[in-house]
């Protein structure tokens, strides 16, 4: 029997701070005189900031401009999270504890910058569960490229085929599959419908992580 390794996406999977992200992007867009819609947000959720900025606002933005605008957006986002707080989504606390009790290694694989993850994992008291945390700053390519998940697997010292990724976004599911990993997709926050997540290759799709148990996850890699 193979031992699963678990790689968690954060926003939309562990926690839901989508509204704080949307407001931060909206405020940034207003500051720079650019339009930003809910459709823009849904189409780019899970991507790294430079990719979002070049896709939506400035096609030819250089690294310096992307860095400065990205930092401004994240400042706005973190201020909102500190003010409003956040909590784990349904089923997450139970799964984190169950996987830890089973002795399965766990990691975070997120496109978010380190400051965001430090804040979110601190507020939810979950850092203790993770042997590795991979951020957007640790990779050159954002999802749907598999680099973030492959980096997490390498840090855990496990083969990709032993990894099960927990995701909520199409780009994240595509990244998991491109990396040779299995994927559990959750539709709870509602950014991506089940049919799109299924088309992207997710093996298990649930409305809430309360529907998932360790036995189902283990079966995915056997």
Tab-separated table of N, CA, C and O in Angstrom, residues 48-149:
chain	number	residue	atom	x	y	z
A	48	UNK	N	-0.695	33.614	-10.486
A	48	UNK	CA	0.240	34.501	-9.799
A	48	UNK	C	-0.021	35.936	-10.241
A	48	UNK	O	-0.510	36.206	-11.333
A	49	UNK	N	0.319	36.883	-9.350
A	49	UNK	CA	0.040	38.285	-9.632
A	49	UNK	C	0.616	38.782	-10.960
A	49	UNK	O	-0.076	39.495	-11.689
A	50	UNK	N	1.877	38.470	-11.295
A	50	UNK	CA	2.390	38.978	-12.577
A	50	UNK	C	1.549	38.512	-13.768
A	50	UNK	O	1.327	39.278	-14.714
A	51	UNK	N	1.065	37.279	-13.700
A	51	UNK	CA	0.245	36.752	-14.789
A	51	UNK	C	-1.102	37.462	-14.852
A	51	UNK	O	-1.605	37.777	-15.937
A	52	UNK	N	-1.687	37.749	-13.686
A	52	UNK	CA	-2.968	38.459	-13.644
A	52	UNK	C	-2.799	39.879	-14.179
A	52	UNK	O	-3.600	40.354	-14.999
A	53	UNK	N	-1.760	40.560	-13.720
A	53	UNK	CA	-1.533	41.944	-14.137
A	53	UNK	C	-1.317	42.047	-15.642
A	53	UNK	O	-1.852	42.948	-16.300
A	54	UNK	N	-0.544	41.120	-16.192
A	54	UNK	CA	-0.281	41.157	-17.638
A	54	UNK	C	-1.501	40.725	-18.444
A	54	UNK	O	-1.714	41.205	-19.560
A	55	UNK	N	-2.291	39.830	-17.897
A	55	UNK	CA	-3.483	39.359	-18.613
A	55	UNK	C	-4.579	40.425	-18.629
A	55	UNK	O	-5.242	40.636	-19.657
A	56	UNK	N	-4.756	41.127	-17.508
A	56	UNK	CA	-5.897	42.020	-17.379
A	56	UNK	C	-5.591	43.491	-17.608
A	56	UNK	O	-6.455	44.241	-18.098
A	57	UNK	N	-4.390	43.927	-17.244
A	57	UNK	CA	-4.130	45.363	-17.207
A	57	UNK	C	-3.042	45.836	-18.178
A	57	UNK	O	-3.271	46.704	-19.003
A	58	UNK	N	-1.847	45.288	-18.037
A	58	UNK	CA	-0.700	45.787	-18.794
A	58	UNK	C	0.034	44.615	-19.439
A	58	UNK	O	0.852	43.958	-18.797
A	59	UNK	N	-0.257	44.367	-20.692
A	59	UNK	CA	0.292	43.205	-21.388
A	59	UNK	C	1.813	43.162	-21.344
A	59	UNK	O	2.405	42.091	-21.184
A	60	UNK	N	2.445	44.310	-21.457
A	60	UNK	CA	3.911	44.377	-21.547
A	60	UNK	C	4.565	44.853	-20.258
A	60	UNK	O	5.688	45.368	-20.289
A	61	UNK	N	3.884	44.713	-19.142
A	61	UNK	CA	4.443	45.155	-17.867
A	61	UNK	C	5.752	44.431	-17.565
A	61	UNK	O	5.858	43.216	-17.743
A	62	UNK	N	6.757	45.183	-17.121
A	62	UNK	CA	8.023	44.552	-16.761
A	62	UNK	C	7.945	44.022	-15.333
A	62	UNK	O	6.953	44.237	-14.615
A	63	UNK	N	9.003	43.332	-14.915
A	63	UNK	CA	8.985	42.691	-13.596
A	63	UNK	C	8.844	43.718	-12.472
A	63	UNK	O	8.166	43.464	-11.475
A	64	UNK	N	9.477	44.873	-12.626
A	64	UNK	CA	9.422	45.908	-11.585
A	64	UNK	C	7.988	46.414	-11.413
A	64	UNK	O	7.500	46.539	-10.278
A	65	UNK	N	7.321	46.697	-12.508
A	65	UNK	CA	5.947	47.172	-12.420
A	65	UNK	C	5.037	46.110	-11.809
A	65	UNK	O	4.193	46.409	-10.956
A	66	UNK	N	5.218	44.862	-12.238
A	66	UNK	CA	4.418	43.768	-11.671
A	66	UNK	C	4.670	43.616	-10.177
A	66	UNK	O	3.731	43.389	-9.402
A	67	UNK	N	5.907	43.728	-9.775
A	67	UNK	CA	6.238	43.594	-8.358
A	67	UNK	C	5.586	44.707	-7.536
A	67	UNK	O	4.981	44.460	-6.482
A	68	UNK	N	5.688	45.946	-8.016
A	68	UNK	CA	5.145	47.078	-7.264
A	68	UNK	C	3.620	47.019	-7.183
A	68	UNK	O	3.040	47.222	-6.106
A	69	UNK	N	2.978	46.721	-8.304
A	69	UNK	CA	1.523	46.635	-8.291
A	69	UNK	C	1.043	45.429	-7.490
A	69	UNK	O	0.038	45.504	-6.770
A	70	UNK	N	1.770	44.320	-7.608
A	70	UNK	CA	1.415	43.132	-6.843
A	70	UNK	C	1.538	43.368	-5.349
A	70	UNK	O	0.681	42.937	-4.562
A	71	UNK	N	2.579	44.071	-4.940
A	71	UNK	CA	2.761	44.361	-3.516
A	71	UNK	C	1.647	45.261	-2.994
A	71	UNK	O	1.167	45.095	-1.869
A	72	UNK	N	1.234	46.231	-3.820
A	72	UNK	CA	0.131	47.107	-3.416
A	72	UNK	C	-1.158	46.304	-3.236
A	72	UNK	O	-1.888	46.482	-2.251
A	73	UNK	N	-1.438	45.410	-4.183
A	73	UNK	CA	-2.645	44.597	-4.071
A	73	UNK	C	-2.613	43.743	-2.812
A	73	UNK	O	-3.615	43.641	-2.088
A	74	UNK	N	-1.462	43.125	-2.523
A	74	UNK	CA	-1.384	42.251	-1.351
A	74	UNK	C	-1.453	43.037	-0.047
A	74	UNK	O	-1.984	42.543	0.949
A	75	UNK	N	-0.950	44.257	-0.035
A	75	UNK	CA	-1.110	45.108	1.150
A	75	UNK	C	-2.595	45.353	1.422
A	75	UNK	O	-3.048	45.288	2.574
A	76	UNK	N	-3.334	45.670	0.374
A	76	UNK	CA	-4.776	45.881	0.507
A	76	UNK	C	-5.478	44.610	0.990
A	76	UNK	O	-6.355	44.655	1.852
A	77	UNK	N	-5.066	43.468	0.438
A	77	UNK	CA	-5.672	42.186	0.810
A	77	UNK	C	-5.395	41.846	2.275
A	77	UNK	O	-6.311	41.501	3.029
A	78	UNK	N	-4.142	41.933	2.691
A	78	UNK	CA	-3.800	41.542	4.063
A	78	UNK	C	-4.468	42.452	5.089
A	78	UNK	O	-4.885	41.987	6.166
A	79	UNK	N	-4.591	43.727	4.765
A	79	UNK	CA	-5.279	44.645	5.682
A	79	UNK	C	-6.725	44.208	5.873
A	79	UNK	O	-7.257	44.246	6.995
A	80	UNK	N	-7.358	43.777	4.793
A	80	UNK	CA	-8.740	43.323	4.875
A	80	UNK	C	-8.858	42.045	5.699
A	80	UNK	O	-9.761	41.902	6.536
A	81	UNK	N	-7.943	41.098	5.505
A	81	UNK	CA	-7.984	39.844	6.254
A	81	UNK	C	-7.731	40.095	7.738
A	81	UNK	O	-8.401	39.504	8.605
A	82	UNK	N	-6.789	40.966	8.039
A	82	UNK	CA	-6.516	41.265	9.460
A	82	UNK	C	-7.738	41.884	10.134
A	82	UNK	O	-8.029	41.605	11.298
A	83	UNK	N	-8.446	42.700	9.394
A	83	UNK	CA	-9.617	43.382	9.949
A	83	UNK	C	-10.781	42.416	10.130
A	83	UNK	O	-11.482	42.460	11.146
A	84	UNK	N	-10.981	41.543	9.154
A	84	UNK	CA	-12.169	40.691	9.153
A	84	UNK	C	-11.926	39.286	9.696
A	84	UNK	O	-12.866	38.611	10.101
A	85	UNK	N	-10.662	38.825	9.679
A	85	UNK	CA	-10.357	37.473	10.106
A	85	UNK	C	-10.729	36.450	9.044
A	85	UNK	O	-11.243	36.777	7.979
A	86	UNK	N	-10.474	35.188	9.350
A	86	UNK	CA	-10.847	34.097	8.446
A	86	UNK	C	-10.942	32.813	9.246
A	86	UNK	O	-10.482	32.756	10.400
A	87	UNK	N	-11.545	31.791	8.662
A	87	UNK	CA	-11.645	30.507	9.336
A	87	UNK	C	-11.590	29.387	8.314
A	87	UNK	O	-11.815	29.613	7.119
A	88	UNK	N	-11.274	28.185	8.790
A	88	UNK	CA	-11.190	27.035	7.898
A	88	UNK	C	-12.558	26.715	7.308
A	88	UNK	O	-13.583	26.849	7.976
A	89	UNK	N	-12.549	26.256	6.066
A	89	UNK	CA	-13.785	25.840	5.416
A	89	UNK	C	-14.264	24.502	6.000
A	89	UNK	O	-13.485	23.753	6.598
A	90	UNK	N	-15.537	24.176	5.837
A	90	UNK	CA	-16.091	22.936	6.409
A	90	UNK	C	-15.317	21.700	5.982
A	90	UNK	O	-15.001	21.517	4.807
A	91	UNK	N	-15.011	20.865	6.970
A	91	UNK	CA	-14.329	19.602	6.718
A	91	UNK	C	-12.815	19.671	6.747
A	91	UNK	O	-12.149	18.634	6.871
A	92	UNK	N	-12.246	20.857	6.637
A	92	UNK	CA	-10.792	20.983	6.536
A	92	UNK	C	-10.105	20.561	7.831
A	92	UNK	O	-9.127	19.794	7.808
A	93	UNK	N	-10.574	21.060	8.966
A	93	UNK	CA	-9.918	20.753	10.247
A	93	UNK	C	-9.887	19.252	10.490
A	93	UNK	O	-8.862	18.698	10.930
A	94	UNK	N	-10.993	18.583	10.188
A	94	UNK	CA	-11.055	17.139	10.396
A	94	UNK	C	-10.059	16.407	9.502
A	94	UNK	O	-9.363	15.484	9.955
A	95	UNK	N	-9.976	16.804	8.226
A	95	UNK	CA	-9.063	16.127	7.306
A	95	UNK	C	-7.608	16.374	7.680
A	95	UNK	O	-6.791	15.448	7.639
A	96	UNK	N	-7.268	17.602	8.017
A	96	UNK	CA	-5.891	17.896	8.431
A	96	UNK	C	-5.475	16.991	9.592
A	96	UNK	O	-4.381	16.417	9.587
A	97	UNK	N	-6.349	16.870	10.577
A	97	UNK	CA	-6.048	16.045	11.745
A	97	UNK	C	-6.008	14.565	11.382
A	97	UNK	O	-5.141	13.817	11.854
A	98	UNK	N	-6.930	14.118	10.536
A	98	UNK	CA	-6.974	12.705	10.150
A	98	UNK	C	-5.731	12.315	9.355
A	98	UNK	O	-5.147	11.239	9.578
A	99	UNK	N	-5.306	13.166	8.436
A	99	UNK	CA	-4.109	12.868	7.658
A	99	UNK	C	-2.871	12.858	8.551
A	99	UNK	O	-1.981	12.021	8.393
A	100	UNK	N	-2.819	13.789	9.491
A	100	UNK	CA	-1.687	13.832	10.413
A	100	UNK	C	-1.649	12.581	11.288
A	100	UNK	O	-0.587	11.985	11.513
A	101	UNK	N	-2.805	12.153	11.755
A	101	UNK	CA	-2.879	10.954	12.600
A	101	UNK	C	-2.451	9.712	11.828
A	101	UNK	O	-1.830	8.799	12.378
A	102	UNK	N	-2.753	9.701	10.514
A	102	UNK	CA	-2.361	8.569	9.669
A	102	UNK	C	-0.873	8.597	9.321
A	102	UNK	O	-0.359	7.624	8.755
A	103	UNK	N	-0.211	9.700	9.643
A	103	UNK	CA	1.212	9.813	9.348
A	103	UNK	C	1.517	10.211	7.917
A	103	UNK	O	2.643	10.017	7.439
A	104	UNK	N	0.533	10.791	7.230
A	104	UNK	CA	0.739	11.206	5.856
A	104	UNK	C	1.393	12.592	5.823
A	104	UNK	O	0.924	13.508	6.505
A	105	UNK	N	2.429	12.772	5.033
A	105	UNK	CA	3.026	14.106	4.924
A	105	UNK	C	2.080	15.065	4.217
A	105	UNK	O	1.360	14.678	3.289
A	106	UNK	N	2.091	16.325	4.656
A	106	UNK	CA	1.226	17.340	4.074
A	106	UNK	C	2.036	18.597	3.750
A	106	UNK	O	2.960	18.954	4.480
A	107	UNK	N	1.636	19.253	2.661
A	107	UNK	CA	2.302	20.482	2.244
A	107	UNK	C	1.263	21.456	1.719
A	107	UNK	O	0.140	21.083	1.384
A	108	UNK	N	1.669	22.702	1.636
A	108	UNK	CA	0.887	23.734	0.959
A	108	UNK	C	1.530	24.007	-0.388
A	108	UNK	O	2.751	24.147	-0.488
A	109	UNK	N	0.705	24.076	-1.432
A	109	UNK	CA	1.177	24.474	-2.756
A	109	UNK	C	0.286	25.585	-3.269
A	109	UNK	O	-0.803	25.326	-3.774
A	110	UNK	N	0.734	26.826	-3.117
A	110	UNK	CA	-0.122	27.972	-3.398
A	110	UNK	C	0.579	28.997	-4.267
A	110	UNK	O	1.798	29.171	-4.181
A	111	UNK	N	-0.197	29.714	-5.064
A	111	UNK	CA	0.333	30.814	-5.859
A	111	UNK	C	0.470	32.089	-5.045
A	111	UNK	O	1.017	33.082	-5.531
A	112	UNK	N	-0.011	32.080	-3.808
A	112	UNK	CA	0.007	33.278	-2.974
A	112	UNK	C	1.427	33.618	-2.522
A	112	UNK	O	2.275	32.736	-2.394
A	113	UNK	N	1.689	34.905	-2.242
A	113	UNK	CA	2.993	35.295	-1.706
A	113	UNK	C	3.155	34.842	-0.256
A	113	UNK	O	2.170	34.576	0.430
A	114	UNK	N	4.402	34.764	0.212
A	114	UNK	CA	4.657	34.241	1.563
A	114	UNK	C	3.925	34.988	2.669
A	114	UNK	O	3.434	34.369	3.617
A	115	UNK	N	3.839	36.306	2.565
A	115	UNK	CA	3.178	37.076	3.618
A	115	UNK	C	1.726	36.699	3.794
A	115	UNK	O	1.215	36.664	4.919
A	116	UNK	N	1.050	36.409	2.684
A	116	UNK	CA	-0.352	35.989	2.767
A	116	UNK	C	-0.481	34.641	3.464
A	116	UNK	O	-1.351	34.433	4.307
A	117	UNK	N	0.387	33.710	3.088
A	117	UNK	CA	0.299	32.373	3.676
A	117	UNK	C	0.673	32.398	5.149
A	117	UNK	O	0.039	31.717	5.963
A	118	UNK	N	1.682	33.170	5.514
A	118	UNK	CA	2.030	33.314	6.931
A	118	UNK	C	0.818	33.801	7.718
A	118	UNK	O	0.521	33.297	8.812
A	119	UNK	N	0.127	34.790	7.162
A	119	UNK	CA	-1.041	35.358	7.837
A	119	UNK	C	-2.161	34.322	7.951
A	119	UNK	O	-2.711	34.112	9.040
A	120	UNK	N	-2.504	33.676	6.847
A	120	UNK	CA	-3.632	32.743	6.847
A	120	UNK	C	-3.367	31.505	7.686
A	120	UNK	O	-4.237	31.064	8.450
A	121	UNK	N	-2.166	30.934	7.563
A	121	UNK	CA	-1.856	29.733	8.349
A	121	UNK	C	-1.729	30.069	9.824
A	121	UNK	O	-2.033	29.235	10.685
A	122	UNK	N	-1.310	31.298	10.125
A	122	UNK	CA	-1.250	31.731	11.515
A	122	UNK	C	-2.632	31.935	12.106
A	122	UNK	O	-2.920	31.474	13.217
A	123	UNK	N	-3.500	32.616	11.380
A	123	UNK	CA	-4.856	32.878	11.872
A	123	UNK	C	-5.647	31.593	12.085
A	123	UNK	O	-6.496	31.517	12.980
A	124	UNK	N	-5.369	30.587	11.264
A	124	UNK	CA	-6.110	29.321	11.365
A	124	UNK	C	-5.383	28.262	12.188
A	124	UNK	O	-5.893	27.149	12.355
A	125	UNK	N	-4.196	28.592	12.680
A	125	UNK	CA	-3.398	27.667	13.498
A	125	UNK	C	-3.179	26.324	12.793
A	125	UNK	O	-3.362	25.255	13.368
A	126	UNK	N	-2.794	26.385	11.525
A	126	UNK	CA	-2.610	25.156	10.752
A	126	UNK	C	-1.170	24.915	10.296
A	126	UNK	O	-0.891	23.851	9.733
A	127	UNK	N	-0.279	25.856	10.520
A	127	UNK	CA	1.094	25.690	10.051
A	127	UNK	C	1.715	24.401	10.584
A	127	UNK	O	2.515	23.746	9.894
A	128	UNK	N	1.312	23.995	11.783
A	128	UNK	CA	1.871	22.797	12.428
A	128	UNK	C	1.625	21.515	11.630
A	128	UNK	O	2.312	20.510	11.831
A	129	UNK	N	0.664	21.530	10.724
A	129	UNK	CA	0.360	20.327	9.954
A	129	UNK	C	1.267	20.140	8.737
A	129	UNK	O	1.310	19.051	8.173
A	130	UNK	N	1.988	21.173	8.344
A	130	UNK	CA	2.668	21.145	7.053
A	130	UNK	C	4.175	21.003	7.182
A	130	UNK	O	4.825	21.794	7.859
A	131	UNK	N	4.698	20.003	6.483
A	131	UNK	CA	6.144	19.798	6.441
A	131	UNK	C	6.813	20.704	5.420
A	131	UNK	O	8.031	20.891	5.458
A	132	UNK	N	6.029	21.230	4.500
A	132	UNK	CA	6.564	22.132	3.480
A	132	UNK	C	5.479	23.125	3.087
A	132	UNK	O	4.294	22.789	3.067
A	133	UNK	N	5.904	24.355	2.801
A	133	UNK	CA	5.006	25.393	2.305
A	133	UNK	C	5.656	26.005	1.074
A	133	UNK	O	6.738	26.583	1.159
A	134	UNK	N	5.008	25.849	-0.067
A	134	UNK	CA	5.514	26.409	-1.321
A	134	UNK	C	4.620	27.580	-1.708
A	134	UNK	O	3.394	27.439	-1.796
A	135	UNK	N	5.228	28.735	-1.932
A	135	UNK	CA	4.506	29.960	-2.239
A	135	UNK	C	4.747	30.368	-3.695
A	135	UNK	O	5.578	29.790	-4.399
A	136	UNK	N	4.049	31.401	-4.098
A	136	UNK	CA	4.249	31.921	-5.448
A	136	UNK	C	5.652	32.430	-5.683
A	136	UNK	O	6.125	32.463	-6.834
A	137	UNK	N	6.336	32.823	-4.606
A	137	UNK	CA	7.713	33.320	-4.737
A	137	UNK	C	8.712	32.199	-4.960
A	137	UNK	O	9.860	32.454	-5.332
A	138	UNK	N	8.293	30.963	-4.732
A	138	UNK	CA	9.210	29.819	-4.853
A	138	UNK	C	9.240	29.229	-6.257
A	138	UNK	O	10.038	28.323	-6.524
A	139	UNK	N	8.386	29.726	-7.135
A	139	UNK	CA	8.281	29.137	-8.476
A	139	UNK	C	8.304	30.236	-9.535
A	139	UNK	O	8.008	31.399	-9.257
A	140	UNK	N	8.648	29.838	-10.729
A	140	UNK	CA	8.662	30.781	-11.859
A	140	UNK	C	7.377	30.736	-12.656
A	140	UNK	O	7.033	31.692	-13.341
A	141	UNK	N	6.683	29.619	-12.577
A	141	UNK	CA	5.467	29.420	-13.369
A	141	UNK	C	4.275	29.189	-12.450
A	141	UNK	O	4.329	28.371	-11.538
A	142	UNK	N	3.191	29.903	-12.701
A	142	UNK	CA	1.980	29.706	-11.933
A	142	UNK	C	1.124	28.593	-12.494
A	142	UNK	O	1.369	28.075	-13.585
A	143	UNK	N	0.112	28.197	-11.751
A	143	UNK	CA	-0.854	27.224	-12.220
A	143	UNK	C	-1.521	27.787	-13.486
A	143	UNK	O	-1.744	28.987	-13.556
A	144	UNK	N	-1.780	26.978	-14.501
A	144	UNK	CA	-1.855	25.513	-14.542
A	144	UNK	C	-0.527	24.783	-14.767
A	144	UNK	O	-0.534	23.568	-14.961
A	145	UNK	N	0.589	25.496	-14.774
A	145	UNK	CA	1.883	24.805	-14.802
A	145	UNK	C	2.031	24.024	-13.490
A	145	UNK	O	1.644	24.514	-12.418
A	146	UNK	N	2.594	22.829	-13.517
A	146	UNK	CA	2.653	21.992	-12.308
A	146	UNK	C	3.785	22.331	-11.347
A	146	UNK	O	3.932	21.647	-10.322
A	147	UNK	N	4.571	23.382	-11.636
A	147	UNK	CA	5.781	23.607	-10.836
A	147	UNK	C	5.514	23.710	-9.344
A	147	UNK	O	6.264	23.156	-8.531
A	148	UNK	N	4.457	24.401	-8.948
A	148	UNK	CA	4.221	24.595	-7.520
A	148	UNK	C	3.976	23.262	-6.817
A	148	UNK	O	4.477	23.030	-5.699
A	149	UNK	N	3.247	22.355	-7.452
A	149	UNK	CA	2.962	21.063	-6.828
A	149	UNK	C	4.164	20.124	-6.910
A	149	UNK	O	4.424	19.361	-5.974
